[in-house]
Tab-separated table of C-alpha atoms in Angstrom:
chain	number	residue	atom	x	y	z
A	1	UNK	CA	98.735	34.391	151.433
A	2	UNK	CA	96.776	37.161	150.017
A	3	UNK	CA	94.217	39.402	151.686
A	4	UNK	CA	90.292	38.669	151.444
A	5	UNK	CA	88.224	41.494	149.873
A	6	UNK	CA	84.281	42.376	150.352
A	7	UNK	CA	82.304	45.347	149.387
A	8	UNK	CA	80.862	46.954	151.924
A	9	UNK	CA	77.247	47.934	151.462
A	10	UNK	CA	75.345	49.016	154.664
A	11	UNK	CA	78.652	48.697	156.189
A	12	UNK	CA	78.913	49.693	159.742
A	13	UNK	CA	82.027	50.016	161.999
A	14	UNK	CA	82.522	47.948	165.337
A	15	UNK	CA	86.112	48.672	166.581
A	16	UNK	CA	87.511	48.880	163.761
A	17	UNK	CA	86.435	46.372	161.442
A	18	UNK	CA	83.737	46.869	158.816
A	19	UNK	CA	80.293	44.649	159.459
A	20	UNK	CA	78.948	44.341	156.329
A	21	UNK	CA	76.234	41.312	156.315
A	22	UNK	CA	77.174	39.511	159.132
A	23	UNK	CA	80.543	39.425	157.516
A	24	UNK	CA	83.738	41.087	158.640
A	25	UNK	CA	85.547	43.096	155.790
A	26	UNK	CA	88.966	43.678	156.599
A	27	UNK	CA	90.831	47.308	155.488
A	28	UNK	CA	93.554	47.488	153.459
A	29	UNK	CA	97.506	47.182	155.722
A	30	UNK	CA	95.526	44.612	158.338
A	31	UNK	CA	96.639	41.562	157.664
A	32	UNK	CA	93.663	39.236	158.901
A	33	UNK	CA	91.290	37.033	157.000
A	34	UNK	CA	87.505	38.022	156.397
A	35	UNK	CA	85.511	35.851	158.960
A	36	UNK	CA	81.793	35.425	159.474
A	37	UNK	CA	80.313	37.171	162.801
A	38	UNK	CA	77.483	35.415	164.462
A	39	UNK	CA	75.108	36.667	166.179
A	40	UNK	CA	75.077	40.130	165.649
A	41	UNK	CA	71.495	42.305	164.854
A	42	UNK	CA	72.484	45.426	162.404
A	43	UNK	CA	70.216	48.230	161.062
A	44	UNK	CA	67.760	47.666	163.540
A	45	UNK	CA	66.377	50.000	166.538
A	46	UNK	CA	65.032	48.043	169.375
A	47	UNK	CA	63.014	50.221	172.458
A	48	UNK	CA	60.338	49.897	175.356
A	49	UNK	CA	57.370	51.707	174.682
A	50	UNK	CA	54.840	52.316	177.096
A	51	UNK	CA	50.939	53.122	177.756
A	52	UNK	CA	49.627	54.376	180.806
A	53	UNK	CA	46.240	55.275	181.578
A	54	UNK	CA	44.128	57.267	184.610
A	55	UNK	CA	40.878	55.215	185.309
A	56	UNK	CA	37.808	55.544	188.050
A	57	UNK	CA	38.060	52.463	190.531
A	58	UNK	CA	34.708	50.158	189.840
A	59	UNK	CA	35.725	47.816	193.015
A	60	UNK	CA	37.005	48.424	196.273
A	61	UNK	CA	38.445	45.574	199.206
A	62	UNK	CA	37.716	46.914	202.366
A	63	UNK	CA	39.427	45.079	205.536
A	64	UNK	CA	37.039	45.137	208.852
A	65	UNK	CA	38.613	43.188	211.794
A	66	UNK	CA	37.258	42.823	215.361
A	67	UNK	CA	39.592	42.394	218.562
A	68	UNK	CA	38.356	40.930	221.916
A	69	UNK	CA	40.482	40.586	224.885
A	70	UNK	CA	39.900	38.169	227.401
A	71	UNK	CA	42.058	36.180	230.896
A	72	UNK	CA	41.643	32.703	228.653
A	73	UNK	CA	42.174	31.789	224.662
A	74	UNK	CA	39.209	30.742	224.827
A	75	UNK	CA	37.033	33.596	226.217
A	76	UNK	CA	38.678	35.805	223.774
A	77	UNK	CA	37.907	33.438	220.783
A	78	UNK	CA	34.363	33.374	222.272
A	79	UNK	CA	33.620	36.902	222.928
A	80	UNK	CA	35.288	37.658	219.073
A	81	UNK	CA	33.038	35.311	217.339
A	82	UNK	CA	30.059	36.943	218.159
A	83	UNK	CA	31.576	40.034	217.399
A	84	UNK	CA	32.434	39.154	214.284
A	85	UNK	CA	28.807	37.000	213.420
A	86	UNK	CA	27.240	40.749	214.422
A	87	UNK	CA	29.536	42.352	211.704
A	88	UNK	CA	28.936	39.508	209.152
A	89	UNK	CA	24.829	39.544	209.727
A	90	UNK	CA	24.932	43.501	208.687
A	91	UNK	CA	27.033	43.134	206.410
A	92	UNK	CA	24.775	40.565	204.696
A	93	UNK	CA	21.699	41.220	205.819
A	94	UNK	CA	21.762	44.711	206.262
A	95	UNK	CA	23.830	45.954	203.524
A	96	UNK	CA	22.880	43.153	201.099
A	97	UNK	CA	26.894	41.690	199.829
A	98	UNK	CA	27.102	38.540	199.016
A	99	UNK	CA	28.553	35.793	200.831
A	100	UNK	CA	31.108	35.353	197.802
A	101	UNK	CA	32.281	38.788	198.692
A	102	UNK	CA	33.341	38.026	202.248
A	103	UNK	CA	36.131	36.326	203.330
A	104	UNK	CA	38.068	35.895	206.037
A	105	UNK	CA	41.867	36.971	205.318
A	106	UNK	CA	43.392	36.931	208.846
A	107	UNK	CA	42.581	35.042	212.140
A	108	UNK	CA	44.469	34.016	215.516
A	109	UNK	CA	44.335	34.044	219.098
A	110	UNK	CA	47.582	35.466	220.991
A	111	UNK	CA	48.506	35.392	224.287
A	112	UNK	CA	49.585	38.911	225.765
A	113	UNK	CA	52.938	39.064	228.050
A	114	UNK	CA	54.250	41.601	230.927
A	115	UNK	CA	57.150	41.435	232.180
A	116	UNK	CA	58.632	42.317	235.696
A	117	UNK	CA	62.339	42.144	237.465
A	118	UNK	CA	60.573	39.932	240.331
A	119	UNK	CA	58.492	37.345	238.233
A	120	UNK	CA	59.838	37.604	234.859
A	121	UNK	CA	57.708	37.306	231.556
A	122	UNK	CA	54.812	36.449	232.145
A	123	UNK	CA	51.030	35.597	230.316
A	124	UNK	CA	48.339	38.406	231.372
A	125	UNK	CA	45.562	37.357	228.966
A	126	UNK	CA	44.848	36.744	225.362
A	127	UNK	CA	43.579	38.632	222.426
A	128	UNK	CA	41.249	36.993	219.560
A	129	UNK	CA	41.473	38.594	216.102
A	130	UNK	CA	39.420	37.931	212.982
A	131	UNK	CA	39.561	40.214	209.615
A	132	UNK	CA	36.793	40.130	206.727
A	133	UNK	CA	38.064	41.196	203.446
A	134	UNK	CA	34.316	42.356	201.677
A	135	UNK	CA	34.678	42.865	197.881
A	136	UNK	CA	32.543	45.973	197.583
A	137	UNK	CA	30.914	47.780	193.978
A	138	UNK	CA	29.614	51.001	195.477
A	139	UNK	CA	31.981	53.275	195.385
A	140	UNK	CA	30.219	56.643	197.110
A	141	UNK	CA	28.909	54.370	199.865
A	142	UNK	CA	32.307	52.916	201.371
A	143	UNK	CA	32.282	55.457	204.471
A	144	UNK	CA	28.752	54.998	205.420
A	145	UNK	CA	29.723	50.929	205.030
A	146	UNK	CA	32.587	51.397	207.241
A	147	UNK	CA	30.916	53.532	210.067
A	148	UNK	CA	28.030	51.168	210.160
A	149	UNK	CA	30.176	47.938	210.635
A	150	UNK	CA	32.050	50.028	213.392
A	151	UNK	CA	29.052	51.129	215.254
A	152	UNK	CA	28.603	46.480	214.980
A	153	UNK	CA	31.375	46.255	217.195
A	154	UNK	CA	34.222	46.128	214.294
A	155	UNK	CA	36.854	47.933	216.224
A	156	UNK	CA	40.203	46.810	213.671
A	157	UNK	CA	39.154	48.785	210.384
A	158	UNK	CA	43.008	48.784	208.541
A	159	UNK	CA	42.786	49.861	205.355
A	160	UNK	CA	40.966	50.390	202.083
A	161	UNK	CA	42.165	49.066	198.314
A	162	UNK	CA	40.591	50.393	195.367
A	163	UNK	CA	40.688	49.217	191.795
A	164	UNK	CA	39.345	48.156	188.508
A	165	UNK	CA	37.704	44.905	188.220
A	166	UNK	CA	38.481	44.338	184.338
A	167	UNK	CA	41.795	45.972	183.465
A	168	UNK	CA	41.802	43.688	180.393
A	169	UNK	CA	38.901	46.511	179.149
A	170	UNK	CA	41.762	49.092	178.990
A	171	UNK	CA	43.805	47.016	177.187
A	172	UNK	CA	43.411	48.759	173.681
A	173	UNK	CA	44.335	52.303	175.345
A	174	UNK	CA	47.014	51.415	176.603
A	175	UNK	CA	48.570	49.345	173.956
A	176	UNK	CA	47.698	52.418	171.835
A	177	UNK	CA	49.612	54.842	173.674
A	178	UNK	CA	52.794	52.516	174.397
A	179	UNK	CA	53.210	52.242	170.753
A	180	UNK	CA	52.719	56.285	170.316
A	181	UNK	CA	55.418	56.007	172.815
A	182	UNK	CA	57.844	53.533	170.932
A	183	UNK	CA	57.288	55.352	168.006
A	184	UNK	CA	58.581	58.710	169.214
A	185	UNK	CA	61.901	57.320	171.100
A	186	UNK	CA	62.941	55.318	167.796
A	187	UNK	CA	62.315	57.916	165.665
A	188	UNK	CA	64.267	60.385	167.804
A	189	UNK	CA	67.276	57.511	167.428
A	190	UNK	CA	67.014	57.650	164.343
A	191	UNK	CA	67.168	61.106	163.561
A	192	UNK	CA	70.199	61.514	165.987
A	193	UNK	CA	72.337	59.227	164.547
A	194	UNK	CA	71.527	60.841	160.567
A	195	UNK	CA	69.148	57.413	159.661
A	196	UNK	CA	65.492	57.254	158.892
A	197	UNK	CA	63.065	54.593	160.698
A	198	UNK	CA	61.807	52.337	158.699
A	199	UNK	CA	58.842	49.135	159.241
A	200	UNK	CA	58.376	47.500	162.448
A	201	UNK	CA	59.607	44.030	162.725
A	202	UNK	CA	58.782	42.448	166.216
A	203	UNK	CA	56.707	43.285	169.245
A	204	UNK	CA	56.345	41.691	172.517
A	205	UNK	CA	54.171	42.933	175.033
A	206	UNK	CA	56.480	42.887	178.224
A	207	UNK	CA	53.468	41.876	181.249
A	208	UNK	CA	52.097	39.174	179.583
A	209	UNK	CA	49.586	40.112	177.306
A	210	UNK	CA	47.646	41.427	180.085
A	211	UNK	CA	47.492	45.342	181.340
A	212	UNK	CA	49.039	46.164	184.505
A	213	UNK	CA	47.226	47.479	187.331
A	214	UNK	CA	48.130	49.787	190.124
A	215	UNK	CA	45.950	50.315	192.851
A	216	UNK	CA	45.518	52.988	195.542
A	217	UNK	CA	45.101	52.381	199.223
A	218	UNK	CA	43.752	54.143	201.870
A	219	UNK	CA	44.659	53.763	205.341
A	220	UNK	CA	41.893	54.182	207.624
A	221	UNK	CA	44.117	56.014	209.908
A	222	UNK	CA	45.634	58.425	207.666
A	223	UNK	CA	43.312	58.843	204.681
A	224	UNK	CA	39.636	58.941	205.644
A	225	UNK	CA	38.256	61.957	207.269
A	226	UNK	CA	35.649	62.064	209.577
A	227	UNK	CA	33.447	64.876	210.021
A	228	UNK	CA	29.843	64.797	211.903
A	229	UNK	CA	28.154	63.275	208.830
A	230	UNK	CA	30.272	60.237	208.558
A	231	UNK	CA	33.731	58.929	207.290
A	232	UNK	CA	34.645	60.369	203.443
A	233	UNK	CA	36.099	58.124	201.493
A	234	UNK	CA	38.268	59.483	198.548
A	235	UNK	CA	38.641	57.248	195.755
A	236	UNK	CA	40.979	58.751	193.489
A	237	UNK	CA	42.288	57.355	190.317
A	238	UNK	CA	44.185	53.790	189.540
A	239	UNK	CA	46.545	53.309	186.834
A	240	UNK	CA	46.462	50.659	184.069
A	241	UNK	CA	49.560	50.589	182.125
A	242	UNK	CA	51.585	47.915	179.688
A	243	UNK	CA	55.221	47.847	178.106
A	244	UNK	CA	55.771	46.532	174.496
A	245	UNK	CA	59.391	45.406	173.199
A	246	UNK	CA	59.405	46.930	169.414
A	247	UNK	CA	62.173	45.801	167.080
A	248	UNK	CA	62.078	48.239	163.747
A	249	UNK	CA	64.250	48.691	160.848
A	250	UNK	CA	66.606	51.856	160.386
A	251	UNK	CA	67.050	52.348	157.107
């Protein structure tokens, strides 16, 4: 039976055998017939490029909590509700946010234990404890906010979150400068292995079509300083970032 012959343009080698269109082309002395090869992508550089940006924070989420002991659950639940109506009536009244912008993320009533060799485990009380996430816009007035709701009676402040409220505004930058990206690492593939880079043929942002977001948080106990004047609150800057799949020729 004799031996199968193609010419091999664009031909590249994958152990041993010649790939030349999705074909295999078989050297002279093997003694194997030319077969088709599926699924294999040649002459084609595929990498992750991707775009990161440094932005301002336009929104923070600030967490204020109260805590009220008490000998019954229900004393302590009493005694933190009007706690926590004090905080809520500055915080709307007072400092003008919207009841949109306040929520309650946490809430329970727990009973407290000690324990002893003589009587064992036993209940010595309860503790009530409500959190208000506010949604807040002004960014150089978050300490004065926070000292304010403490001086109310807010005694739980945990932590701070800043971010951007419409990453999908960044979205051009970023896209921008993850294709910059791409363009560099294929270019430097191409160069290294002696080919030239040729059109793009496929992308595919990799979040979604929507920009990433990374925000900062501040722990009240660790991050905000407090000096005569008040608590400082440093806002830093959050990161908006997307990854893009590029597929492009190497010629």
């Amino acid at each position: 039976m004799g031996k199968q012959w193609m010419k091999p343009l664009g031909a590249v080698l994958v152990a041993g055998t010649l790939l030349v269109g999705g074909t295999a082309w078989v050297a002279p002395g093997n003694y194997a017939y030319a077969a088709e090869v599926q699924g294999v992508q040649q002459n084609v550089i595929n990498v992750v490029g991707k775009g990161e940006i440094q932005v301002k924070p336009d929104i923070a989420y600030l967490s204020i909590g109260v805590n009220s002991t008490a000998e019954t659950a229900a004393s302590a639940q009493k005694a933190n509700a009007a706690k926590i109506q004090k905080v809520s009536n500055l915080l709307k009244n007072t400092w003008k946010i919207s009841a949109d912008d306040i929520q309650t993320s946490q809430f329970y009533v727990q009973p407290n234990y000690t324990y002893s060799e003589k009587e064992g485990q036993k209940v010595k009380g309860y503790t009530a404890h409500h959190t208000l996430t506010i949604t807040y816009r002004e960014m150089d007035k978050i300490g004065e906010l926070l000292d304010a709701a403490s001086q109310a009676g807010a005694n739980n402040i945990e932590n701070v979150r800043f971010t951007v409220e419409h990453p999908e505004n960044f979205e051009a930058q970023v896209i921008e400068k993850a294709v910059a990206n791409a363009d560099v690492k294929a270019a430097a593939i191409a160069k290294t292995v002696k080919r030239q880079l040729g059109a793009v043929l496929s992308v595919t942002q990799g979040d979604g079509n929507v920009p990433v977001l990374y925000a900062t948080e501040s722990s009240t106990a660790k991050d905000m300083a407090m000096s005569a004047a008040g608590t400082e609150i440093e806002t830093g800057q959050v990161k908006v970032s997307t990854t893009l799949n590029i597929t492009y020729e190497m010629k």
